Each structure stands twice: as structure tokens, then as C-alpha cells.
Coordinates of N, CA and C in Angstrom, one line a residue:
X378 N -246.1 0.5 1.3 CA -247.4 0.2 1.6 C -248.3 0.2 0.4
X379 N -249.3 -0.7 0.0 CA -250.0 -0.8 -0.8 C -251.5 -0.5 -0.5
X380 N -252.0 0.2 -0.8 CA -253.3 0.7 -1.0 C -254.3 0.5 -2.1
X381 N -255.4 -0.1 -2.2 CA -256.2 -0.6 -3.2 C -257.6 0.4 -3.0
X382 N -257.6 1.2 -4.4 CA -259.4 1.7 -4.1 C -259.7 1.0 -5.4
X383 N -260.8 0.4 -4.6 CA -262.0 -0.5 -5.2 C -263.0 0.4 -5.9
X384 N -262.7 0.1 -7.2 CA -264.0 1.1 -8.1 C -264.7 0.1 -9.0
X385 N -265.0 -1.0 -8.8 CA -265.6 -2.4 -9.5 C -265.6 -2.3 -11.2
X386 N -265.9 -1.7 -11.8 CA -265.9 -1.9 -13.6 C -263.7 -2.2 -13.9
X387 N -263.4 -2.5 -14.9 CA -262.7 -2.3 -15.5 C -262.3 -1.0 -16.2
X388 N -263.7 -0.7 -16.8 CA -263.5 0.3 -17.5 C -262.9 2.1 -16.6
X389 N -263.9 2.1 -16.0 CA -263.8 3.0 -14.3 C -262.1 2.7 -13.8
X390 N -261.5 1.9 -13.5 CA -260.4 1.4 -13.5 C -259.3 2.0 -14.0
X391 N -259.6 1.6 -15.3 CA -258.5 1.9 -16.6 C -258.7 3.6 -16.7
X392 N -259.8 4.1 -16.6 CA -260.1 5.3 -16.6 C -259.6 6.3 -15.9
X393 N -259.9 5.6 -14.7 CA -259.1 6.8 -13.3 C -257.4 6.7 -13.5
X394 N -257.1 5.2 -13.6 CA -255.6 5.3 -14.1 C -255.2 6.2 -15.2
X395 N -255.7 6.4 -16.3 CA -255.3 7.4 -17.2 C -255.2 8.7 -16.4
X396 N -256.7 8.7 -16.0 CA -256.8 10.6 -15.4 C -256.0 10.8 -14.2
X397 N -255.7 10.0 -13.5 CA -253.9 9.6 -12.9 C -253.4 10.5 -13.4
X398 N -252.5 9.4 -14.2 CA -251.5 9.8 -15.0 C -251.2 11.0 -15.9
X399 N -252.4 11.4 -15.9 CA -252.3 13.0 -17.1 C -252.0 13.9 -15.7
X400 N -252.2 13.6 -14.3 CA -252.7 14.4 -13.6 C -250.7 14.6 -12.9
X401 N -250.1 13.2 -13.6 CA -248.7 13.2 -13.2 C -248.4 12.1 -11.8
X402 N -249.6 11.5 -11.8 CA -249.3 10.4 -10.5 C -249.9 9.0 -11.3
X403 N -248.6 8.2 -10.9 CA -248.6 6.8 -11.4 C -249.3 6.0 -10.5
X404 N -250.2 5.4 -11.2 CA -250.9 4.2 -10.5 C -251.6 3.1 -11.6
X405 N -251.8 2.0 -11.1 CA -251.7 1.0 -11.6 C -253.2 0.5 -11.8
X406 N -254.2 0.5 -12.8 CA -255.2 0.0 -12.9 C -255.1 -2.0 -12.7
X407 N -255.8 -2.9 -11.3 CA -256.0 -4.2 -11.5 C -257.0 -4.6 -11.4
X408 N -257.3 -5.4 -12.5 CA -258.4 -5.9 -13.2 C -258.4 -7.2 -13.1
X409 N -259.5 -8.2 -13.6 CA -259.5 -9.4 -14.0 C -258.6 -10.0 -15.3
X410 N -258.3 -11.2 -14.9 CA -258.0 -12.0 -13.9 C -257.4 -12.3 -12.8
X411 N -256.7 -10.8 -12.6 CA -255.7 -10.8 -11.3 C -256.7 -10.8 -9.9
X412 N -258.1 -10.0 -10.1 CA -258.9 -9.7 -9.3 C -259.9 -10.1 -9.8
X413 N -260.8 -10.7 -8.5 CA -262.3 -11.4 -9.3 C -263.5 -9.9 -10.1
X414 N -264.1 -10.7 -10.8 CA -265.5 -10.0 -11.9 C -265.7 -8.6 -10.5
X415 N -266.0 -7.5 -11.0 CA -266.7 -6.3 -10.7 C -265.9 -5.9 -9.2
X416 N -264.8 -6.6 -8.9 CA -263.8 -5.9 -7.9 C -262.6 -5.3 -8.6
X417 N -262.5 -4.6 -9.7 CA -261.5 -4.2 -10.4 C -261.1 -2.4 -9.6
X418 N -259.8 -2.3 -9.5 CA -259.0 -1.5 -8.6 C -258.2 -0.8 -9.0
X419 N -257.7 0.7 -8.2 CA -256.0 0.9 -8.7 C -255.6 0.4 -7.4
X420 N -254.3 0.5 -7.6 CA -253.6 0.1 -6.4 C -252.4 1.0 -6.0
X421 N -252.3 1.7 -5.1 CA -251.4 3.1 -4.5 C -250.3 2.2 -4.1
X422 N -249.3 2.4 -4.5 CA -247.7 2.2 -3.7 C -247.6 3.5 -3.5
X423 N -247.3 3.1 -1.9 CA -246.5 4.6 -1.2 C -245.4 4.1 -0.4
X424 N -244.1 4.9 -0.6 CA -243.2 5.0 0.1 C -242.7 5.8 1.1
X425 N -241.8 5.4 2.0 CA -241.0 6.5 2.4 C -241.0 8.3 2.1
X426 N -240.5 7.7 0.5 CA -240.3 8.7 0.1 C -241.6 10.1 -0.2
X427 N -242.6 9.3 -0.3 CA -243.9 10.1 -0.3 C -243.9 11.3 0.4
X428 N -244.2 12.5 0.2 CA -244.4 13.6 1.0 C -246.1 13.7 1.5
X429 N -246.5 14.6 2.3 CA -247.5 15.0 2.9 C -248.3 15.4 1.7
X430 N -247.7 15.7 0.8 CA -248.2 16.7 -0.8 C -248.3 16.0 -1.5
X431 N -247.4 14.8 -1.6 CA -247.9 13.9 -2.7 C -249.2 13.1 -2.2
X432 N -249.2 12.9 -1.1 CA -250.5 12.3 -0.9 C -252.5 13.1 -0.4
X433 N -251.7 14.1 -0.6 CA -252.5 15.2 -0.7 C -253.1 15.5 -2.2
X434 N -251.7 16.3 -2.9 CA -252.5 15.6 -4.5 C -253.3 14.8 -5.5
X435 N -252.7 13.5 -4.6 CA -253.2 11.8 -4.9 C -254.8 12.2 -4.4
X436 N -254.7 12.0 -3.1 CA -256.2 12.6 -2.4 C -257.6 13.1 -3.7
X437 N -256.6 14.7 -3.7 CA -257.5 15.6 -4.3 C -257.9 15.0 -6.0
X438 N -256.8 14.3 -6.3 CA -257.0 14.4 -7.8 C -258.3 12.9 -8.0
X439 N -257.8 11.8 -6.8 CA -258.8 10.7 -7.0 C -260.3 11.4 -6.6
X440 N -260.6 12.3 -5.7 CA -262.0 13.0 -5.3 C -262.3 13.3 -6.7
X441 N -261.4 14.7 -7.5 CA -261.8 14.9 -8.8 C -262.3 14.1 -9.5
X442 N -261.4 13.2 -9.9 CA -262.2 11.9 -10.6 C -263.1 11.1 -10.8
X443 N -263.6 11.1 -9.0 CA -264.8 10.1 -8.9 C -265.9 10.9 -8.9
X444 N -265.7 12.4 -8.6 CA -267.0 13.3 -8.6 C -267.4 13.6 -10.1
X445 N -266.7 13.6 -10.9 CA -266.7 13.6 -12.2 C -267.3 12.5 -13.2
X446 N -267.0 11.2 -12.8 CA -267.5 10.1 -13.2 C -269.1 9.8 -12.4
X447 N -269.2 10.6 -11.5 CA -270.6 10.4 -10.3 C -270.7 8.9 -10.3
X448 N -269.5 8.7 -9.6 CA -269.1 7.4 -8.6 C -269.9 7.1 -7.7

């Protein structure tokens, strides 16, 4: 299943993707031209394999981020 949160800049984007990934969870900043001007996104792949925790972390860590940025 793919899950898209919409955070419109690029930059905000590429941003949360890094603070992701430092945080140990992979996700994918999509931007333009894949996505039209000021709809730029990450996008969650979850699997199967996903636990109740990993999506819990994902959760907490994307809250952290956006409250941080004062999203």
C-alpha cells in the first residue's frame, strides 16, 4: 500500500525525507515533474511486513517533523 503526505514545497519534501531517514525510516521525497507545482510529497510504502511499531514510529517521527517545521 502506498500512502502519500502532501506537504506542497519541495524543499519541506526533501526535508522531512532526510529527517526520515536520520530517524532510520526510508521514504521517498516526490516532487516535480512527477507531481504537479506546490503538490510535492513523500510517499509511505507499507507492507505486510510492517509491524504495529513501525507504523507507530513512522507516525511519531512525521508529527515530530511537521511540529518542528510549524507546518
Amino acid at each position: 500500500t502506498i500512502v502519500p503526505i502532501i506537504l506542497g514545497s519541495e524543499q519541506l519534501a526533501l526535508a522531512a525525507a532526510a529527517y526520515l531517514e536520520e530517524q532510520g525510516i526510508l521514504c521517498v521525497a516526490i516532487r516535480p515533474p512527477t507531481v504537479p507545482e506546490g503538490t510535492s510529497r513523500l510517499r509511505i510504502s507499507f507492507s505486510a511486513l510492517h509491524t504495529k511499531e513501525h507504523s507507530e514510529k513512522l507516525a511519531q517521527a512525521v508529527q515530530t517533523f511537521l511540529s518542528k517545521a510549524q507546518v
